[in-house]
Amino acid sequence: MHQNQKIALILFLLISISFSLCAQRQMEYLDRGLVAVPSSEGVLVSWRLLGTDPEEVTFSLFRSEAGQPPKQLNTQPLDKGTNFLDIDVKPGQRVAYQVKAFENGKLLDESEVIAPWDKPYLSIPLRTPEGYTPNDASVGDLNGDGRYEIVVHMTGVGKDNSHKGLTDEPILHAYSLDGEFLWEINLGKNIREGAHYTQFMVYDLDGDGIAEVACKTADGTRDGQGNVIGDKDADWRNKDGYVIAGPEYLTIFDGRTGAALATTPYFPPRHPDTLTPSEEQLKELWGDGYGNRVDRFLAGIAYLDGERPSLIMSRGYYTRTVIAAWNWRDEALDLVWTFDSHDGDPENLAYAGQGYHSLSIADVDGDGKDEIVFGAMVIDDDGAGLYSSGLGHGDAMHVSDIDPDRPGLEVFGIHERPEHPYAANLRDARSGEVIWSFPSTDVGRGLAIDIDPRHRGYESWAFGEGLSGLWNVRGEVISDTRPSSSNMAIWWDGDLLRELLDGVNIDKWNYEDGTTDRFFSGEENNLVKNNGTKSNPSLSADILGDWREELIARTADNQELRIFSTAIPTEYRLYTLMHNPQYRVSIAWQNVAYNQPPHTDYFFGDGMEIPPLPSIKLAAPTKK
């Protein structure tokens, strides 16, 4: 590392530490997430290390059987990985487990008593509407019990923005992990179905310990209690199936019941002066008049003040781009700020056309507050433009401490523009400076994760004309071959490298042979992927057990979600990823448009340092 890089790193760390000492982020209360997964070797029992646990916390695990007192399985306090392989359980033996946390011998808390799964997965039966398919999902604590519930986007006939035709009505379902159906929200005929229209956020926005659901609504939307928003009889669809007229709303729904808590006009509107803009008016504002660019939406959750979450909603990214920040607090929905690339400020025009089919939220400048990484540009926490790289639109990007020897975070991104000189690139997340790049044409997929322990930092690769091999953090080719996919990623086995998640399959990069090995077959477990070339499960997130991630996917008959959790032991002890703020908001936006894998705000990979506990405070749990 050069001397000036060392100085910059020290300054960045000092700034980050100073802000972390004075601000704590409001995060959700979680229980221990105890789970027991059967395998051929026994039962892997796994639980959460919380982001608020003292460093000295240890655990004891107890197994009980009917008519017998609980038996402690550990002879010494468990102070390494938060999992335990119980090899003394016979197939069919009825047992149950409980974990207790201690600090210096004093009991801190104890989990519920749980039984092992009766299959290698947890099954959630669905009430899938006829003709529909369970698609992308998100999670939140919808009832304040410290456990996650799942919100599933049920999709019928859908259309891409560039394709005409009528669609089915988008539907949201909520389920508990016990398989209980909680509510249904039907967004109605005036919300078009497709990957770019309905971006739904599931997050505890007001800090009451219960997650809300937020999304764009319209006339005819029916909440979880059967109440209709707007005019129930209105039909704003035109002859081509597009909805480019009529009122648009933003609604906050109660996570417990699905009831609409607040509804306000969506910002920005299609047109500032009329609900029925002409094609010429839409084309002037957004770049086309038939409903393509005007209805490109993204969403996210950001800690703009460094302490409490705000809702981010946007419109447009091919041309004009408008981003709005909202607060839901004290039963009021307030607009905090807006950024508009076409607001008349000539400097903001540089931010037009820089969006991706996804976004990321991260503290890129180390001030303790989140920025919106909106593709090739970044909006600061106060709604002002931080920078526009000018690199333009793309399909995939990854924001994390990709190079642990550089100060701050990096962005690995790809671009679609024909003959792009920086088609695959690594850039500094704070300044937008391109660190290295490769030219190509219309790059559609790219990924950056740690898959090779022989090279420090993340490896990256992309698929496009003239691109080949695997790159290290300096952009050097370290392998002539590359993994067979670059869609999603998952932490699954016991090491600190990340696995490949392609559709509903989990693969391991064999760095010695330069090949991809199958770890887990979705087809063999009756799973199917979502979204065609997007090729993703319903969700991948750390929702149970230790820091490894779960795979959540639908079955081939669309009547069931199956949750798979690893049965592989690990000695690595890391706090739950859901208490890392950047990772947690990554799960909130994972379902947005073109799904992207979540990342932490610290380097996660081989040779990593144990991350410090996050500066967080937990929302008070609400009893059922």
XYZ file of N, CA and C in Angstrom, residues 155-311:
471
model
N -47.274 -13.322 -8.799
C -47.340 -12.744 -10.133
C -48.163 -13.623 -11.068
N -49.032 -12.973 -11.838
C -49.763 -13.659 -12.895
C -49.119 -13.326 -14.228
N -49.932 -12.989 -15.210
C -49.407 -12.561 -16.498
C -48.755 -11.192 -16.321
N -47.494 -11.096 -16.679
C -46.771 -9.840 -16.571
C -46.178 -9.436 -17.909
N -45.793 -8.173 -17.993
C -45.182 -7.651 -19.212
C -44.006 -6.757 -18.852
N -42.973 -6.833 -19.661
C -41.911 -5.851 -19.549
C -42.440 -4.499 -20.020
N -41.826 -3.432 -19.527
C -42.275 -2.090 -19.910
C -42.260 -1.868 -21.418
N -41.371 -2.532 -22.111
C -41.248 -2.320 -23.554
C -42.260 -3.115 -24.359
N -43.089 -3.939 -23.672
C -44.041 -4.810 -24.366
C -45.470 -4.410 -24.027
N -46.303 -4.281 -25.023
C -47.702 -3.948 -24.804
C -48.479 -5.185 -24.392
N -49.680 -4.968 -23.846
C -50.534 -6.076 -23.448
C -51.051 -5.920 -22.035
N -52.229 -6.495 -21.776
C -52.816 -6.462 -20.443
C -52.091 -7.439 -19.523
N -52.050 -7.109 -18.249
C -51.422 -7.979 -17.254
C -52.432 -8.319 -16.171
N -52.062 -9.287 -15.337
C -52.858 -9.583 -14.150
C -52.538 -8.576 -13.046
N -53.331 -8.605 -12.006
C -53.160 -7.671 -10.895
C -52.067 -8.169 -9.951
N -51.085 -7.352 -9.620
C -50.046 -7.786 -8.678
C -50.641 -8.019 -7.279
N -50.198 -9.094 -6.629
C -50.717 -9.470 -5.317
C -49.545 -9.713 -4.372
N -49.696 -9.244 -3.134
C -48.723 -9.517 -2.078
C -49.366 -10.393 -1.013
N -48.655 -11.460 -0.622
C -49.094 -12.348 0.453
C -48.083 -12.305 1.590
N -48.571 -12.466 2.808
C -47.688 -12.572 3.978
C -47.937 -13.896 4.686
N -46.826 -14.554 5.088
C -46.876 -15.841 5.786
C -45.895 -15.841 6.945
N -46.230 -16.560 7.986
C -45.270 -16.805 9.056
C -44.403 -18.005 8.697
N -43.283 -18.160 9.396
C -42.428 -19.324 9.156
C -43.100 -20.621 9.612
N -44.159 -20.496 10.417
C -44.925 -21.678 10.820
C -45.955 -22.069 9.769
N -46.028 -21.286 8.670
C -46.949 -21.607 7.598
C -48.304 -20.948 7.711
N -48.460 -20.016 8.651
C -49.742 -19.330 8.807
C -49.885 -18.228 7.755
N -51.017 -18.229 7.068
C -51.332 -17.158 6.118
C -51.802 -15.934 6.909
N -51.209 -14.766 6.637
C -51.507 -13.579 7.427
C -52.430 -12.607 6.718
N -52.134 -12.280 5.459
C -52.997 -11.332 4.744
C -52.650 -11.314 3.257
N -53.548 -10.672 2.487
C -53.347 -10.478 1.054
C -53.620 -9.018 0.713
N -52.718 -8.415 -0.046
C -52.912 -7.090 -0.616
C -52.963 -7.250 -2.127
N -54.055 -6.792 -2.734
C -54.201 -6.842 -4.189
C -54.041 -5.420 -4.714
N -53.000 -5.196 -5.528
C -52.698 -3.845 -5.987
C -53.629 -3.365 -7.085
N -54.422 -4.255 -7.665
C -55.461 -3.842 -8.586
C -55.010 -3.693 -10.025
N -56.002 -3.453 -10.897
C -55.749 -3.431 -12.335
C -54.951 -2.214 -12.772
N -54.889 -1.180 -11.933
C -54.198 0.048 -12.326
C -52.728 0.078 -11.919
N -52.219 -1.046 -11.433
C -50.775 -1.268 -11.279
C -50.404 -2.396 -12.235
N -49.561 -2.099 -13.206
C -49.194 -3.098 -14.207
C -48.234 -4.117 -13.592
N -48.370 -5.377 -13.977
C -47.488 -6.428 -13.473
C -46.232 -6.514 -14.324
N -45.082 -6.557 -13.655
C -43.796 -6.684 -14.323
C -42.683 -6.351 -13.363
N -41.456 -6.716 -13.721
C -40.322 -6.587 -12.812
C -40.009 -5.143 -12.444
N -40.405 -4.184 -13.278
C -39.982 -2.798 -13.076
C -41.062 -1.918 -12.464
N -42.239 -2.483 -12.163
C -43.353 -1.671 -11.685
C -43.494 -1.674 -10.164
N -43.600 -2.852 -9.560
C -43.896 -2.953 -8.129
C -42.639 -3.290 -7.346
N -42.082 -2.286 -6.688
C -40.944 -2.481 -5.793
C -41.470 -2.317 -4.366
N -41.570 -3.422 -3.642
C -42.167 -3.372 -2.310
C -41.084 -3.495 -1.244
N -41.142 -2.602 -0.265
C -40.185 -2.578 0.834
C -40.826 -3.118 2.110
N -40.123 -4.004 2.793
C -40.572 -4.561 4.065
C -39.537 -4.175 5.108
N -39.902 -3.281 6.040
C -38.925 -2.781 7.009
C -39.667 -2.080 8.146
N -39.072 -2.111 9.335
C -39.626 -1.364 10.470
C -39.193 0.091 10.328
N -40.055 0.908 9.769
C -39.709 2.286 9.440
C -39.861 3.243 10.624
N -40.730 2.911 11.569
C -40.991 3.851 12.665
C -40.438 3.405 14.006
N -39.789 2.241 14.054
C -39.118 1.819 15.280
C -40.023 1.272 16.354
N -41.224 0.793 15.976
C -42.114 0.217 16.971
C -41.930 -1.282 17.114
N -40.927 -1.840 16.436
C -40.656 -3.267 16.528
C -41.440 -4.110 15.550
N -42.264 -3.479 14.702
C -43.089 -4.195 13.741
C -42.835 -3.614 12.359
N -42.532 -4.476 11.407
C -42.223 -4.014 10.057
C -43.473 -3.546 9.334
N -43.293 -2.510 8.525
C -44.325 -2.060 7.603
C -44.010 -2.568 6.192
N -44.984 -2.457 5.309
C -44.809 -2.770 3.897
C -45.156 -1.502 3.120
N -44.292 -1.096 2.211
C -44.503 0.127 1.444
C -44.369 -0.163 -0.040
N -45.280 0.368 -0.837
C -45.172 0.219 -2.286
C -46.099 1.213 -2.973
N -45.939 1.316 -4.280
C -46.788 2.169 -5.108
C -48.155 1.515 -5.259
N -49.222 2.319 -5.144
C -50.586 1.821 -5.261
C -51.352 2.708 -6.245
N -52.621 2.381 -6.450
C -53.426 3.126 -7.426
C -54.903 2.903 -7.118
N -55.767 3.556 -7.897
C -57.207 3.313 -7.769
C -57.489 1.819 -7.848
N -58.238 1.321 -6.864
C -58.631 -0.083 -6.869
C -57.736 -0.991 -6.061
N -56.640 -0.482 -5.518
C -55.813 -1.310 -4.636
C -56.638 -1.697 -3.412
N -56.600 -2.969 -3.038
C -57.347 -3.475 -1.888
C -56.367 -3.937 -0.816
N -56.469 -3.356 0.377
C -55.512 -3.684 1.433
C -55.853 -5.014 2.092
N -55.084 -5.368 3.109
C -55.239 -6.666 3.754
C -56.507 -6.828 4.548
N -57.269 -5.738 4.717
C -58.547 -5.796 5.417
C -59.733 -5.634 4.466
N -59.440 -5.605 3.159
C -60.505 -5.486 2.177
C -60.894 -4.065 1.845
N -60.201 -3.085 2.410
C -60.510 -1.684 2.133
C -59.858 -1.261 0.819
N -60.589 -0.457 0.039
C -60.123 -0.057 -1.280
C -59.549 1.353 -1.226
N -58.407 1.524 -1.890
C -57.775 2.832 -2.029
C -58.295 3.486 -3.302
N -58.692 4.755 -3.216
C -59.148 5.486 -4.391
C -60.477 4.997 -4.910
N -60.656 5.098 -6.213
C -61.895 4.746 -6.898
C -61.864 3.269 -7.273
N -62.743 2.493 -6.645
C -62.722 1.038 -6.869
C -63.139 0.654 -8.283
N -63.846 1.545 -8.993
C -64.351 1.216 -10.330
C -63.485 1.782 -11.455
N -62.477 2.570 -11.111
C -61.677 3.217 -12.154
C -60.817 2.195 -12.897
N -60.707 2.386 -14.205
C -59.847 1.548 -15.042
C -59.065 2.483 -15.960
N -57.780 2.677 -15.640
C -56.944 3.626 -16.354
C -56.082 2.957 -17.419
N -56.284 1.697 -17.690
C -55.494 1.005 -18.700
C -55.888 1.480 -20.101
N -54.873 1.668 -20.962
C -55.194 2.050 -22.342
C -55.294 0.799 -23.214
N -55.511 0.988 -24.497
C -55.746 -0.137 -25.409
C -54.540 -1.071 -25.512
N -53.342 -0.567 -25.175
C -52.131 -1.389 -25.219
C -51.798 -2.019 -23.867
N -52.645 -1.793 -22.864
C -52.411 -2.376 -21.550
C -51.564 -1.539 -20.630
N -51.058 -0.413 -21.106
C -50.255 0.468 -20.255
C -51.160 1.316 -19.360
N -50.605 1.706 -18.210
C -51.299 2.615 -17.299
C -50.485 3.897 -17.244
N -50.851 4.866 -18.096
C -50.088 6.115 -18.167
C -50.982 7.314 -17.882
N -52.066 7.043 -17.153
C -52.965 8.108 -16.722
C -53.594 7.689 -15.398
N -54.185 8.669 -14.711
C -54.857 8.383 -13.456
C -53.976 8.662 -12.248
N -54.587 8.688 -11.064
C -53.827 8.972 -9.834
C -52.884 7.832 -9.469
N -51.772 8.211 -8.862
C -50.782 7.251 -8.360
C -50.525 7.570 -6.896
N -50.334 6.513 -6.105
C -50.175 6.709 -4.666
C -48.949 5.951 -4.141
N -48.523 6.380 -2.980
C -47.569 5.631 -2.161
C -48.289 5.279 -0.872
N -48.296 3.989 -0.520
C -49.039 3.535 0.649
C -48.128 2.790 1.615
N -48.326 3.067 2.899
C -47.689 2.310 3.977
C -48.723 1.362 4.556
N -48.406 0.069 4.587
C -49.315 -0.952 5.100
C -48.809 -1.484 6.442
N -49.750 -1.828 7.309
C -49.454 -2.436 8.601
C -48.976 -3.869 8.376
N -47.797 -4.210 8.907
C -47.268 -5.553 8.724
C -48.098 -6.623 9.387
N -48.812 -6.275 10.455
C -49.605 -7.271 11.169
C -50.848 -7.673 10.398
N -51.520 -6.689 9.797
C -52.830 -6.941 9.219
C -52.904 -6.678 7.721
N -51.919 -5.994 7.154
C -51.997 -5.575 5.769
C -52.862 -4.359 5.550
N -53.370 -3.756 6.622
C -54.230 -2.577 6.502
C -53.418 -1.372 6.049
N -54.015 -0.536 5.197
C -53.363 0.694 4.753
C -53.325 1.683 5.910
N -52.122 2.119 6.280
C -51.954 3.074 7.375
C -51.924 4.514 6.880
N -51.360 4.720 5.703
C -51.271 6.067 5.142
C -51.105 5.950 3.640
N -51.755 6.854 2.915
C -51.650 6.905 1.463
C -51.481 8.352 1.037
N -50.531 8.603 0.147
C -50.243 9.946 -0.327
C -49.950 9.881 -1.816
N -50.112 10.971 -2.551
C -49.760 10.933 -3.975
C -48.310 10.522 -4.184
N -48.103 9.654 -5.178
C -46.747 9.204 -5.476
C -45.944 10.358 -6.059
N -44.708 10.453 -5.598
C -43.820 11.493 -6.120
C -42.552 10.860 -6.653
N -42.153 11.204 -7.886
C -42.781 12.228 -8.728
C -43.934 11.659 -9.533
N -44.894 12.511 -9.912
C -45.969 12.055 -10.790
C -45.475 11.923 -12.225
N -46.299 11.329 -13.058
C -45.940 11.250 -14.481
C -45.782 12.654 -15.070
N -46.705 13.530 -14.663
C -46.681 14.917 -15.132
C -47.116 15.811 -13.971
N -46.489 16.959 -13.778
C -46.806 17.778 -12.601
C -48.163 18.463 -12.650
N -48.783 18.560 -13.841
C -49.983 19.378 -13.963
C -51.244 18.620 -14.332
N -51.120 17.370 -14.758
C -52.303 16.650 -15.217
C -52.195 15.169 -14.905
N -53.352 14.536 -14.660
C -53.407 13.090 -14.442
C -53.533 12.335 -15.759
N -53.757 13.071 -16.844
C -53.920 12.427 -18.153
C -52.968 13.054 -19.168
N -51.677 12.861 -18.975
C -50.714 13.466 -19.906
C -50.793 12.815 -21.276
N -50.502 13.609 -22.297
C -50.452 13.090 -23.662
C -49.124 12.383 -23.889
N -49.044 11.629 -24.990
C -47.791 10.962 -25.326
C -46.686 11.990 -25.542
N -47.026 13.129 -26.124
C -46.014 14.169 -26.344
C -45.498 14.718 -25.029
N -46.384 14.897 -24.048
C -45.960 15.400 -22.746
C -45.063 14.395 -22.024
N -45.419 13.125 -22.091
C -44.586 12.096 -21.450
C -43.229 12.003 -22.123
N -43.216 12.070 -23.426
C -41.944 11.973 -24.161
C -41.034 13.140 -23.812
N -41.607 14.319 -23.660
C -40.805 15.496 -23.310
C -40.178 15.350 -21.933
N -40.928 14.747 -20.983
C -40.443 14.627 -19.611
C -39.527 13.424 -19.398
N -39.835 12.284 -20.077
C -39.185 11.034 -19.721
C -38.444 10.357 -20.865
N -38.669 10.765 -22.102
C -37.904 10.183 -23.194
C -38.709 9.349 -24.155
N -39.896 8.859 -23.742
C -40.820 8.224 -24.670
C -42.231 8.465 -24.162
N -43.200 8.248 -25.023
C -44.563 8.588 -24.665
C -45.491 7.428 -24.451
N -44.994 6.181 -24.603
C -45.923 5.042 -24.547
C -45.896 4.301 -23.210
N -45.021 4.694 -22.287
C -45.076 4.087 -20.959
C -43.902 3.213 -20.607
N -42.780 3.344 -21.282
C -41.600 2.544 -20.968
C -40.747 3.232 -19.903
N -40.125 4.343 -20.266
C -39.187 4.992 -19.355
C -39.870 5.631 -18.148
N -41.096 6.094 -18.337
C -41.786 6.766 -17.240
C -42.126 5.810 -16.096
N -42.241 4.536 -16.378
C -42.641 3.564 -15.359
C -41.506 2.619 -14.990
N -40.308 3.156 -14.875
C -39.169 2.391 -14.353
C -38.943 2.829 -12.912
N -39.222 1.914 -11.974
C -39.188 2.265 -10.561
C -38.117 1.451 -9.825
N -37.486 2.079 -8.849
C -36.593 1.408 -7.906
C -36.984 1.849 -6.493
N -36.498 1.130 -5.496
C -36.824 1.472 -4.106
C -35.739 0.937 -3.188
N -35.678 1.484 -1.991
C -34.695 1.022 -1.011
C -34.988 1.599 0.366
N -34.147 1.226 1.311
C -34.194 1.735 2.683
C -32.822 2.309 2.996
N -32.779 3.531 3.564
C -31.496 4.176 3.854
C -31.567 4.891 5.197
N -30.467 4.829 5.936
C -30.334 5.566 7.190
C -29.714 6.919 6.869
N -30.566 7.847 6.417
C -30.076 9.133 5.936
C -29.545 10.012 7.050
N -30.097 9.855 8.253
C -29.596 10.619 9.392
C -28.625 9.819 10.248
N -28.312 8.615 9.804
C -27.386 7.764 10.535
C -28.004 7.021 11.686
N -29.304 7.223 11.939
C -29.926 6.616 13.109
C -31.228 5.884 12.800
N -32.087 6.467 11.949
C -33.396 5.873 11.703
C -33.585 5.660 10.205
N -34.326 4.626 9.832
C -34.468 4.303 8.410
C -35.456 5.226 7.705
N -35.150 5.518 6.445
C -36.039 6.263 5.569
C -36.351 5.406 4.348
N -37.485 5.678 3.745
C -37.925 4.968 2.554
C -37.473 5.737 1.318
